XYZ file of C-alpha atoms in Angstrom:
719
model
C -113.311 9.593 -57.814
C -113.671 6.604 -60.090
C -112.404 3.568 -58.177
C -109.916 3.008 -61.043
C -107.841 6.100 -59.769
C -107.055 4.209 -56.612
C -103.314 3.174 -56.186
C -101.967 0.786 -53.310
C -99.322 2.138 -50.869
C -96.684 0.527 -49.027
C -98.671 -1.128 -46.533
C -101.414 -2.299 -48.818
C -103.939 0.546 -48.315
C -105.236 2.845 -51.092
C -103.120 5.938 -50.723
C -104.289 8.683 -53.248
C -106.641 9.564 -55.981
C -106.359 11.820 -58.846
C -107.473 15.287 -58.261
C -110.860 16.712 -59.145
C -111.456 18.677 -62.419
C -113.624 21.197 -60.492
C -110.419 23.402 -59.915
C -110.548 22.967 -56.074
C -108.058 20.383 -54.999
C -109.525 17.729 -52.662
C -108.118 14.917 -50.665
C -105.674 13.014 -52.874
C -105.962 10.038 -50.313
C -108.186 7.211 -51.346
C -111.413 7.314 -52.950
C -113.116 9.167 -50.026
C -113.938 12.858 -50.320
C -112.683 13.403 -46.838
C -113.857 16.571 -46.793
C -112.298 43.268 -33.307
C -111.358 44.497 -31.288
C -113.740 46.144 -28.818
C -113.266 49.739 -28.280
C -114.507 49.957 -24.962
C -115.700 47.346 -22.533
C -117.970 49.611 -20.672
C -120.285 49.572 -23.607
C -123.033 47.599 -21.620
C -121.455 44.077 -21.079
C -124.308 41.774 -19.843
C -122.778 41.410 -16.337
C -122.033 43.438 -13.325
C -120.268 46.541 -14.055
C -117.059 45.069 -12.627
C -114.546 44.352 -15.372
C -111.491 42.206 -14.381
C -107.803 42.422 -16.024
C -105.656 39.561 -15.635
C -102.406 39.146 -17.292
C -99.825 36.166 -16.554
C -96.383 35.479 -18.063
C -92.944 34.323 -17.409
C -90.734 35.669 -14.422
C -88.737 37.957 -16.683
C -89.974 41.180 -17.530
C -91.458 42.007 -21.103
C -88.738 43.460 -23.371
C -89.286 46.539 -25.574
C -89.804 44.148 -28.530
C -92.280 42.108 -26.550
C -94.379 45.360 -25.681
C -94.337 46.170 -29.172
C -96.230 42.849 -30.167
C -98.683 42.992 -27.292
C -102.010 41.674 -28.125
C -105.406 42.666 -26.358
C -107.738 39.998 -25.748
C -111.279 40.617 -24.835
C -113.569 37.995 -23.226
C -117.103 38.528 -22.311
C -118.813 35.659 -20.302
C -122.039 37.279 -20.699
C -122.358 36.610 -24.315
C -123.038 32.920 -25.022
C -122.247 31.280 -28.129
C -123.689 27.822 -27.231
C -123.118 25.004 -25.298
C -120.438 22.228 -26.502
C -122.360 19.154 -27.576
C -121.349 15.618 -26.538
C -120.842 14.958 -30.367
C -118.642 18.014 -30.904
C -115.408 16.622 -31.197
C -115.034 13.957 -33.936
C -112.759 12.060 -36.280
C -113.171 9.886 -39.394
C -112.227 6.260 -39.584
C -112.008 4.526 -43.021
C -112.312 0.911 -44.175
C -108.614 0.624 -45.675
C -107.152 1.584 -42.458
C -105.824 -1.709 -40.915
C -104.836 0.294 -37.776
C -108.477 1.692 -37.072
C -109.141 -0.468 -34.081
C -105.645 -0.578 -32.530
C -105.961 -0.420 -28.686
C -103.367 2.299 -29.094
C -105.490 4.427 -31.247
C -108.417 4.087 -29.178
C -106.335 5.425 -26.244
C -105.029 8.346 -28.314
C -108.424 9.319 -29.499
C -109.793 9.145 -25.825
C -106.874 11.246 -24.583
C -107.675 13.875 -27.181
C -111.310 13.986 -26.111
C -112.834 12.641 -29.208
C -116.349 11.759 -28.948
C -117.504 10.811 -32.424
C -115.825 8.504 -34.806
C -117.418 8.629 -38.366
C -117.685 5.390 -40.491
C -117.072 3.741 -42.993
C -114.730 6.352 -44.466
C -116.192 9.403 -46.768
C -117.052 8.054 -50.324
C -116.687 4.618 -49.064
C -119.973 5.001 -47.542
C -121.550 5.015 -51.089
C -120.048 1.739 -51.942
C -119.965 -0.106 -48.598
C -122.570 -2.912 -47.932
C -122.372 -3.603 -44.359
C -124.007 -7.204 -44.467
C -121.264 -8.917 -46.198
C -118.635 -6.147 -45.404
C -117.676 -5.419 -49.009
C -116.874 -2.198 -50.901
C -116.613 -3.194 -54.553
C -113.791 -1.403 -56.285
C -112.370 -0.352 -53.206
C -109.861 -1.986 -50.640
C -111.332 -3.195 -47.448
C -108.500 -3.844 -44.671
C -108.936 -6.667 -42.271
C -110.416 -6.042 -38.762
C -112.449 -3.260 -39.817
C -116.026 -4.727 -39.761
C -118.674 -2.830 -38.183
C -118.769 -4.658 -35.026
C -115.117 -4.310 -34.729
C -115.518 -0.606 -35.304
C -118.212 -0.347 -32.867
C -115.818 -2.228 -30.428
C -113.637 0.521 -30.456
C -116.299 3.266 -30.195
C -117.495 1.451 -26.955
C -113.969 1.395 -25.722
C -113.485 5.116 -25.975
C -116.934 5.862 -24.867
C -117.775 7.749 -27.837
C -120.631 7.354 -30.504
C -120.602 6.623 -33.885
C -121.575 8.875 -37.036
C -122.600 6.167 -39.676
C -123.061 6.947 -43.455
C -125.805 4.941 -44.870
C -125.072 3.759 -48.535
C -127.025 6.226 -50.848
C -124.792 5.621 -53.946
C -125.055 1.768 -54.487
C -127.247 0.997 -51.722
C -131.113 1.210 -50.884
C -133.425 2.435 -48.397
C -134.027 -1.250 -47.126
C -130.478 -2.041 -46.738
C -129.856 1.257 -44.519
C -132.981 0.234 -42.548
C -131.676 -3.327 -41.928
C -128.544 -1.712 -40.803
C -130.449 0.228 -38.234
C -131.988 -2.759 -37.204
C -128.883 -4.722 -36.490
C -127.139 -1.806 -34.683
C -129.773 -0.557 -32.446
C -132.206 -3.494 -32.126
C -130.180 -6.702 -32.374
C -126.836 -5.307 -31.088
C -128.114 -2.588 -28.779
C -125.188 -0.172 -29.966
C -127.606 3.082 -29.957
C -126.170 4.632 -32.941
C -127.907 7.871 -33.096
C -126.456 9.892 -36.092
C -126.956 8.449 -39.725
C -125.965 10.552 -42.766
C -127.831 9.505 -46.257
C -124.796 9.469 -48.472
C -121.394 11.173 -48.453
C -120.776 14.118 -51.151
C -123.543 13.020 -53.536
C -123.197 16.352 -55.363
C -119.980 14.755 -56.662
C -121.901 12.199 -58.598
C -121.360 13.982 -62.100
C -124.519 15.969 -62.152
C -122.466 19.073 -62.157
C -119.599 17.659 -64.302
C -117.139 16.345 -61.828
C -117.940 12.730 -60.583
C -116.109 11.099 -57.913
C -118.958 9.833 -55.741
C -120.522 6.579 -56.649
C -124.347 6.875 -57.546
C -126.204 4.270 -59.281
C -129.542 6.272 -59.641
C -130.179 6.962 -63.244
C -131.306 10.592 -62.172
C -128.456 12.141 -60.308
C -130.112 15.617 -59.564
C -130.499 17.143 -56.319
C -134.282 16.695 -56.770
C -133.810 12.974 -56.876
C -131.522 12.804 -53.761
C -133.946 14.664 -51.849
C -136.717 12.175 -52.892
C -134.686 9.421 -51.815
C -133.719 10.899 -48.500
C -137.474 10.993 -47.430
C -137.742 7.305 -48.496
C -134.481 6.520 -46.470
C -135.647 8.384 -43.527
C -138.994 6.725 -43.521
C -137.526 3.084 -43.547
C -134.707 3.835 -41.144
C -137.028 5.805 -38.601
C -139.713 2.901 -39.003
C -137.196 0.678 -37.205
C -135.811 3.114 -34.719
C -137.631 6.339 -34.531
C -134.847 7.984 -32.144
C -132.272 8.142 -34.703
C -131.347 11.292 -36.421
C -131.154 11.596 -40.334
C -128.527 13.920 -41.920
C -128.960 15.328 -45.407
C -125.820 16.226 -47.467
C -125.566 20.034 -48.424
C -122.948 21.878 -50.369
C -120.825 24.356 -48.286
C -121.761 27.756 -49.312
C -118.981 29.384 -51.345
C -117.400 26.246 -52.307
C -117.831 24.098 -55.320
C -120.887 23.379 -56.671
C -122.572 25.995 -54.364
C -124.651 28.305 -56.596
C -124.568 26.305 -59.863
C -127.900 25.047 -61.196
C -127.454 21.907 -63.057
C -129.284 20.983 -66.343
C -132.837 20.632 -65.609
C -132.849 21.821 -62.232
C -134.969 24.951 -61.066
C -132.247 25.780 -58.254
C -128.929 24.826 -56.981
C -128.198 21.796 -54.720
C -129.089 23.221 -51.240
C -132.177 25.173 -52.163
C -133.492 22.024 -54.036
C -132.667 19.591 -51.340
C -133.825 21.878 -48.172
C -137.184 22.671 -50.057
C -138.027 19.018 -49.903
C -136.500 17.493 -46.736
C -136.392 20.458 -44.221
C -139.632 18.911 -42.667
C -138.154 15.551 -42.167
C -134.272 15.788 -41.472
C -132.764 16.318 -38.178
C -129.101 17.790 -39.272
C -127.468 19.052 -42.370
C -124.120 18.029 -43.622
C -121.396 19.999 -44.924
C -117.755 19.685 -45.519
C -114.777 21.970 -45.600
C -111.458 21.904 -47.166
C -110.310 25.688 -47.563
C -106.754 24.757 -49.312
C -104.418 27.244 -50.365
C -100.897 27.357 -51.488
C -99.672 26.564 -47.850
C -101.025 25.767 -44.642
C -100.661 29.074 -43.286
C -103.022 30.399 -46.008
C -105.416 27.519 -45.137
C -105.269 28.930 -41.428
C -106.148 32.460 -42.669
C -109.163 31.167 -44.597
C -110.813 29.940 -41.330
C -112.257 33.256 -41.254
C -114.558 32.431 -44.023
C -116.143 29.658 -41.931
C -118.603 31.755 -39.822
C -120.278 33.245 -42.996
C -120.615 29.958 -44.637
C -121.998 28.357 -41.617
C -124.609 31.347 -41.059
C -125.541 30.913 -44.753
C -126.344 27.238 -44.316
C -128.717 28.250 -41.103
C -130.211 31.203 -43.244
C -131.140 28.528 -46.061
C -132.493 25.923 -43.172
C -134.434 28.945 -41.781
C -135.857 29.741 -45.032
C -137.298 26.052 -45.624
C -137.964 24.863 -42.136
C -139.480 27.575 -40.455
C -140.358 27.077 -36.852
C -138.830 23.459 -37.160
C -135.635 25.075 -37.911
C -134.180 24.992 -34.405
C -134.542 21.405 -34.218
C -132.027 20.954 -37.345
C -128.618 20.635 -36.314
C -125.346 21.319 -38.788
C -122.492 18.837 -38.755
C -119.058 19.299 -40.365
C -118.399 15.910 -40.949
C -115.266 16.398 -42.978
C -112.482 18.992 -42.330
C -108.958 19.336 -43.170
C -106.796 22.098 -44.493
C -105.949 20.169 -47.698
C -102.385 21.224 -47.799
C -99.314 20.475 -45.657
C -101.644 18.468 -43.509
C -99.058 17.097 -41.069
C -97.487 20.645 -40.096
C -97.383 22.513 -37.295
C -99.742 25.331 -38.785
C -102.119 22.669 -39.526
C -102.217 21.950 -36.007
C -103.170 25.483 -35.326
C -105.810 25.211 -38.058
C -107.259 22.211 -36.487
C -107.779 23.745 -33.182
C -109.062 27.242 -34.679
C -111.425 25.568 -37.115
C -113.015 22.977 -34.500
C -113.822 26.068 -32.164
C -114.789 28.468 -35.113
C -117.186 25.843 -36.262
C -118.521 25.013 -32.781
C -118.963 28.809 -31.847
C -120.893 29.272 -35.044
C -123.922 26.712 -34.572
C -122.184 23.332 -35.526
C -122.721 20.464 -33.212
C -120.073 18.206 -34.596
C -116.961 18.552 -36.336
C -114.946 15.443 -37.720
C -111.436 15.692 -38.796
C -110.491 13.848 -41.898
C -108.695 11.398 -41.200
C -107.320 9.101 -38.359
C -105.016 7.461 -40.852
C -104.556 8.221 -44.522
C -100.927 7.729 -46.063
C -98.253 9.926 -47.349
C -98.306 11.434 -50.642
C -95.615 14.134 -51.026
C -92.467 14.863 -49.105
C -91.689 18.591 -48.069
C -90.304 20.578 -45.148
C -92.705 22.905 -43.202
C -91.358 24.702 -40.040
C -88.588 22.472 -39.989
C -90.461 19.462 -39.762
C -91.020 16.572 -42.416
C -94.448 17.023 -43.975
C -95.706 13.792 -45.735
C -99.075 15.708 -47.112
C -101.030 12.856 -45.103
C -104.274 13.714 -44.071
C -104.119 11.225 -41.143
C -103.996 12.593 -37.664
C -101.531 9.476 -36.775
C -98.814 7.949 -38.904
C -99.599 5.148 -41.182
C -95.806 4.123 -41.398
C -95.877 4.623 -45.130
C -92.723 5.826 -47.467
C -92.399 8.154 -50.286
C -89.306 6.920 -52.053
C -86.756 6.393 -49.407
C -88.195 8.726 -46.856
C -90.549 7.025 -44.509
C -92.895 8.312 -41.858
C -92.373 7.624 -37.965
C -93.658 4.443 -36.409
C -97.399 3.597 -36.962
C -99.671 5.747 -34.851
C -97.041 8.461 -34.005
C -99.328 11.669 -33.580
C -98.978 14.389 -36.258
C -99.211 18.125 -35.099
C -103.066 18.229 -35.847
C -103.715 15.386 -33.329
C -102.106 17.790 -30.757
C -104.134 20.885 -31.992
C -107.324 18.678 -31.203
C -105.917 17.543 -27.967
C -105.363 21.098 -26.885
C -109.049 21.601 -26.958
C -109.405 19.293 -23.923
C -107.853 21.833 -21.951
C -110.459 24.522 -23.223
C -113.706 22.757 -22.669
C -115.720 19.723 -22.420
C -119.167 18.793 -23.681
C -121.796 20.792 -21.506
C -119.392 23.727 -21.069
C -120.610 27.287 -22.331
C -118.594 29.085 -25.253
C -118.603 32.605 -24.626
C -117.484 35.597 -26.961
C -113.745 36.534 -27.338
C -111.821 38.460 -29.561
C -108.209 40.069 -30.063
C -106.847 43.059 -31.855
C -104.563 41.038 -34.151
C -105.372 39.096 -37.213
C -102.406 37.189 -36.199
C -103.972 35.676 -32.928
C -107.352 33.960 -32.566
C -109.193 33.727 -29.322
C -111.850 31.235 -27.944
C -113.194 31.075 -24.765
C -115.195 28.778 -22.604
C -117.002 29.204 -19.263
C -116.740 25.759 -17.782
C -119.276 24.052 -15.804
C -117.129 24.137 -12.674
C -117.027 27.899 -12.919
C -113.644 28.321 -14.189
C -113.045 30.258 -17.424
C -110.547 29.121 -20.105
C -109.129 31.105 -22.979
C -107.504 29.646 -25.869
C -104.991 31.959 -27.798
C -103.472 30.553 -31.281
C -100.496 32.795 -32.479
C -100.445 32.168 -36.106
C -97.234 34.184 -36.690
C -94.418 31.770 -37.262
C -91.844 34.536 -36.619
C -92.778 36.521 -33.634
C -94.075 36.011 -29.956
C -96.904 38.154 -28.603
C -97.826 39.070 -25.070
C -101.560 38.627 -24.295
C -103.199 41.510 -22.187
C -106.553 39.697 -21.299
C -109.602 41.606 -20.168
C -112.743 40.083 -18.835
C -116.038 41.419 -18.643
C -119.100 39.403 -17.114
C -116.416 37.572 -15.172
C -114.141 38.592 -12.225
C -111.199 36.253 -11.857
C -109.040 35.732 -8.793
C -105.685 37.247 -8.263
C -104.253 33.791 -7.909
C -101.770 32.615 -10.946
C -103.665 30.970 -13.768
C -103.511 27.245 -15.015
C -101.679 27.734 -18.338
C -101.299 24.640 -20.917
C -99.355 25.118 -24.313
C -98.393 23.531 -27.705
C -95.524 24.885 -29.400
C -92.305 24.460 -30.745
C -90.141 22.013 -28.503
C -93.144 20.645 -27.084
C -93.964 16.946 -27.515
C -97.250 17.056 -26.169
C -99.801 19.458 -24.841
C -97.923 20.788 -21.795
C -98.477 22.473 -18.621
C -96.269 25.420 -18.332
C -95.602 27.836 -15.211
C -97.353 31.321 -14.972
C -96.605 34.083 -12.893
C -99.356 36.575 -11.913
C -98.941 40.023 -13.051
C -97.313 39.551 -16.206
C -98.546 39.338 -19.478
C -98.792 35.774 -20.857
C -96.207 35.250 -23.663
C -97.615 33.545 -26.888
C -94.773 31.896 -28.788
C -94.530 31.856 -32.645
C -96.779 29.055 -34.084
C -98.235 27.823 -30.722
C -101.552 27.254 -28.693
C -101.666 28.627 -25.347
C -104.755 27.973 -23.028
C -105.136 30.157 -19.733
C -107.559 28.921 -17.075
C -108.902 31.226 -14.294
C -110.965 30.912 -11.493
C -113.881 33.126 -10.247
C -113.431 35.672 -7.823
C -116.932 35.835 -6.448
C -119.997 33.555 -6.028
C -121.909 32.673 -9.199
C -125.625 33.465 -9.448
C -128.034 31.023 -7.525
C -130.155 30.876 -10.710
C -129.221 28.781 -14.059
C -129.293 29.805 -17.690
C -132.619 30.267 -19.155
C -133.837 28.088 -21.883
C -132.785 28.973 -25.663
C -135.063 31.672 -26.823
C -137.465 31.333 -29.850
C -138.802 34.031 -32.101
C -142.555 33.351 -32.216
C -143.743 36.326 -34.049
C -142.174 38.997 -35.960
C -142.557 41.944 -38.538
C -140.387 44.522 -40.020
C -139.530 46.371 -36.739
C -140.695 44.226 -33.993
C -139.977 40.303 -32.819
C -141.475 38.506 -29.899
C -139.253 36.069 -27.909
C -140.262 33.444 -25.842
C -138.012 31.083 -23.651
C -138.217 28.519 -20.683
C -137.486 29.334 -17.253
C -134.203 28.024 -15.629
C -134.098 24.250 -14.324
C -132.649 25.410 -11.220
C -133.032 28.619 -8.977
C -135.617 31.548 -9.241
C -135.247 34.433 -11.672
C -136.598 37.867 -10.555
C -135.972 39.317 -13.890
C -134.774 38.339 -17.318
C -132.588 40.590 -19.561
C -132.094 40.346 -23.283
C -128.676 41.265 -24.849
C -127.765 41.702 -28.282
C -124.325 40.422 -29.268
C -122.040 42.935 -30.838
C -118.743 41.211 -31.103
C -117.428 40.896 -27.850
C -119.662 43.517 -26.232
C -123.548 43.479 -25.812
C -126.441 46.009 -25.579
C -129.451 45.437 -23.412
C -132.405 45.198 -25.520
C -135.358 44.444 -23.068
C -136.207 43.211 -19.627
C -139.021 41.112 -18.743
C -140.439 39.463 -15.408
C -141.914 36.629 -17.542
C -140.652 34.227 -20.018
C -141.264 36.445 -23.140
C -140.704 39.689 -24.319
C -141.524 41.988 -27.506
C -138.477 43.723 -28.815
C -139.515 46.934 -30.862
C -137.966 49.620 -32.918
C -135.826 47.149 -34.766
C -134.405 48.059 -38.108
C -136.219 46.676 -40.992
C -134.476 43.677 -42.746
C -131.791 43.201 -40.143
C -130.237 40.325 -38.358
C -129.827 40.165 -34.643
C -128.151 37.621 -32.235
C -129.474 37.593 -28.799
C -129.044 35.807 -25.326
C -131.138 35.845 -22.318
C -129.977 35.923 -18.820
C -131.630 35.582 -15.586
C -130.823 37.910 -12.374
C -131.338 36.242 -9.086
C -132.743 37.991 -5.814
C -128.890 39.190 -4.960
C -128.722 41.110 -8.525
C -126.278 38.317 -10.029
C -126.804 37.319 -13.474
C -126.828 33.718 -14.716
C -124.956 32.311 -17.561
C -126.386 33.180 -20.994
C -128.896 31.034 -22.797
C -128.093 29.368 -25.858
C -127.944 32.187 -28.712
C -130.778 32.920 -31.287
C -130.289 34.669 -34.664
C -133.188 36.337 -36.037
C -134.260 38.623 -38.819
C -136.740 41.346 -39.211
C -138.750 41.706 -42.461
C -138.677 44.314 -45.175
C -141.608 46.833 -44.368
C -144.630 45.542 -46.267
C -146.166 49.003 -46.888
C -143.258 50.689 -48.488
C -143.711 52.815 -51.552
C -140.964 50.838 -53.328
C -140.230 47.272 -54.194
C -136.834 45.703 -54.989
C -136.256 42.324 -56.516
C -133.027 40.690 -56.170
C -132.164 37.604 -58.189
C -128.942 35.494 -58.891
C -129.325 34.470 -62.355
C -126.161 32.170 -62.059
C -123.149 31.346 -59.852
C -119.980 29.518 -59.864
C -118.898 29.375 -56.180
C -116.512 32.313 -56.478
C -118.748 34.496 -58.555
C -122.198 35.188 -59.726
C -124.286 37.259 -61.990
C -127.285 39.017 -60.369
C -130.317 41.105 -61.798
C -132.028 43.673 -59.615
C -135.407 45.336 -60.424
C -136.670 48.460 -59.018
C -140.412 49.337 -58.903
C -142.095 52.569 -57.500
C -145.380 51.266 -55.917
C -146.284 54.923 -54.506
C -148.547 57.318 -55.661
C -145.965 59.966 -56.768
C -143.889 59.488 -59.670
C -139.897 59.214 -59.353
C -137.638 61.300 -61.593
C -134.132 60.162 -60.758
C -133.257 57.438 -58.145
C -130.316 56.180 -56.050
C -130.374 52.601 -54.383
C -128.180 51.601 -51.575
C -127.735 48.190 -50.044
C -124.992 46.702 -48.016
C -123.488 43.176 -48.452
C -124.136 40.791 -45.496
C -120.718 39.044 -46.153
C -117.490 40.578 -46.331
C -116.268 38.590 -49.274
C -118.998 39.809 -51.401
C -118.401 42.651 -54.226
C -119.667 43.978 -57.415
C -116.930 43.572 -60.381
C -119.047 45.278 -63.212
C -122.447 46.490 -63.871
C -124.883 47.369 -66.652
C -127.813 49.632 -67.152
C -126.908 51.556 -63.959
C -124.044 53.405 -62.329
C -122.814 51.262 -59.539
C -119.890 52.190 -57.023
C -118.913 50.560 -53.786
C -117.139 51.523 -50.352
C -116.465 48.475 -48.309
C -119.527 46.389 -48.023
C -121.706 49.464 -49.177
C -123.086 49.395 -52.587
C -124.329 52.638 -54.142
C -126.304 52.454 -57.706
C -127.896 55.560 -59.487
C -129.999 55.548 -62.714
C -128.217 55.768 -65.966
C -130.386 58.783 -67.289
C -132.471 56.391 -69.558
C -134.258 54.679 -66.671
C -134.371 57.588 -64.239
C -138.341 57.752 -64.254
C -140.237 55.331 -62.341
C -144.034 55.635 -62.770
C -146.233 55.438 -59.881
C -148.189 52.322 -58.668
C -145.714 50.180 -60.483
C -146.380 51.617 -63.910
C -142.534 51.105 -64.955
C -139.390 49.413 -63.443
C -135.758 49.860 -63.725
C -133.752 46.774 -64.340
C -129.874 46.594 -63.932
C -127.508 43.791 -63.443
C -123.999 43.080 -62.456
C -121.195 40.506 -62.120
C -120.296 39.827 -58.426
C -117.572 38.132 -56.610
C -117.800 35.972 -53.512
C -115.014 34.698 -51.429
C -117.058 32.472 -49.126
C -120.866 32.460 -48.851
C -122.992 34.745 -51.070
C -126.301 35.525 -49.012
C -128.675 37.873 -50.287
C -128.832 41.584 -49.323
C -131.632 42.056 -46.911
C -132.153 45.812 -47.000
C -132.409 48.023 -50.004
C -133.152 51.696 -49.747
C -134.594 53.784 -52.518
C -133.861 57.575 -52.258
C -133.811 56.946 -48.579
C -136.892 54.880 -48.311
C -136.712 51.269 -47.055
C -138.043 49.077 -49.797
C -140.091 45.900 -49.549
C -138.250 42.817 -51.103
C -139.140 39.797 -52.916
């Protein structure tokens, strides 16, 4: 946003800015762009056949109403979703925040398990000059220098995420900052972003991000990322460089700017995928209420999977070395409310379970903008985790640094897992209850259940696969109505755990039997592949001796055994062409016990290269929530075709066809069925003629390209 749109609040800090003209409401505070149920557990869980069931709850028997609202929870410790990174739980700090370095703030963030602090604050990153501690056009609060900030970082035992000034700075300025931070001062600052939301520089029409470059295209940004990276890594080659991407399905994803050959992500990644260490995305799902935003967390897995697909496409074998960081997240509506606290916990874990190594909440302090009542509490529409002590009219916030509900949502995560712990698959049979599970390094297993229903309690029937808990009562923590902190509550063995309305409940159980004597194998890598085969390689466990390795494919919270091997490689065969698969490798010890799962790998087989048909799918234009696509069908076989049908399935649940031309298009759920329109029914052999049709599509979230097309039942080649 232009700096002129800043206004100064009661405490002398910038509080809000005008809304963007993109149709997507974004943080009004400051110039900164803050950004199945399983049918049967017997379906080959990747663990010994014993499947435990543990239910805990209050001493009182469940009523008939409780039984009616029971929710079945499935946890499979044999399906790994990745390890929680040291940088997983983060927050944003900002230069206008005079309370940034209050000792009380440092203590609160430490208690909440925060391991990363981002600086100097969203869009301020593109106007901030670290040497003289100025941000021309913005407000800089006293006591917010880089050294003061790093004092708080060190005091809390966390690490910084630093935004190098792309908009009004230079590669030399950024390199000098690296030198000062890591050579002169020895801070060991590892993560460096090249700019904030640079796509908001006006190139796509909306301009809130400062950018003095005459050329504001993604091509120019990518060129400069390479220059910044070269200069900064010449000073300290151990640092990690991040490049800004748009979030799939959010503006301006899919838009091709004037003079560009492709949209932002494809243009940037095609140039920098060989250099960068991580990709940066932001998420503000919005909605009319925080409840609506809480429901939109379901879009995040598809969005993050599409980011990884894009990285895979351009980075190739180097893709596994490029992380994804969600450096700004907030619901963007009713931000201090209890449902936004549930949103915080649900979003952090959803992002981490889907391949993100770092999530940073926007913001620690921000300022009130509008007063309303949500779930009986006063909500100030303040992006901050902690109160700024500001007022709207004669209605004032609680004392400075008083935590809001999202703070306790994040703090609840400390009862679920810590860096180094393994996230494992979990699910529920209710769209009102989210589940997240972590197999801790000490052998215990924690399950977080988030009841998003504001009116009704649920009773949780938890079933475990790949893990047998003891009969002793579990440890239970809760944050719900009436709780002033994340609170330990009593649990009674033998009863279903009650999940109060609008609550976060975490249940921790201990293992019944000894664990495997062998550790988890290294993360698998796909080293060769085709349309129906893929070869995987992995490293042996760091401890213990494996007598056999087993490769399992994740199917929700179930898994199926794909292959076994006595070596650290295997070739998977008879895979469907053009299909995606997510696998873990587990090691079995001499006593027959399975190890923890490896890090997951998602890979795709290719379309068949010797097919008698060829399909070209092209997105001609897009606008975040919709697109226009053209599909061309060719007969490259030796026999003519007179009358054809084409079938494909959308990779994302939010994709659909709205209208079409030059063909008859019908849909049933994610499946799309296309038939010729009579005039284009004949396809000459050997590519002698083609049939082309188009359609207008809609996408709620990511818009990945379909991977498999069948023409008259034959799987086609694609381009």
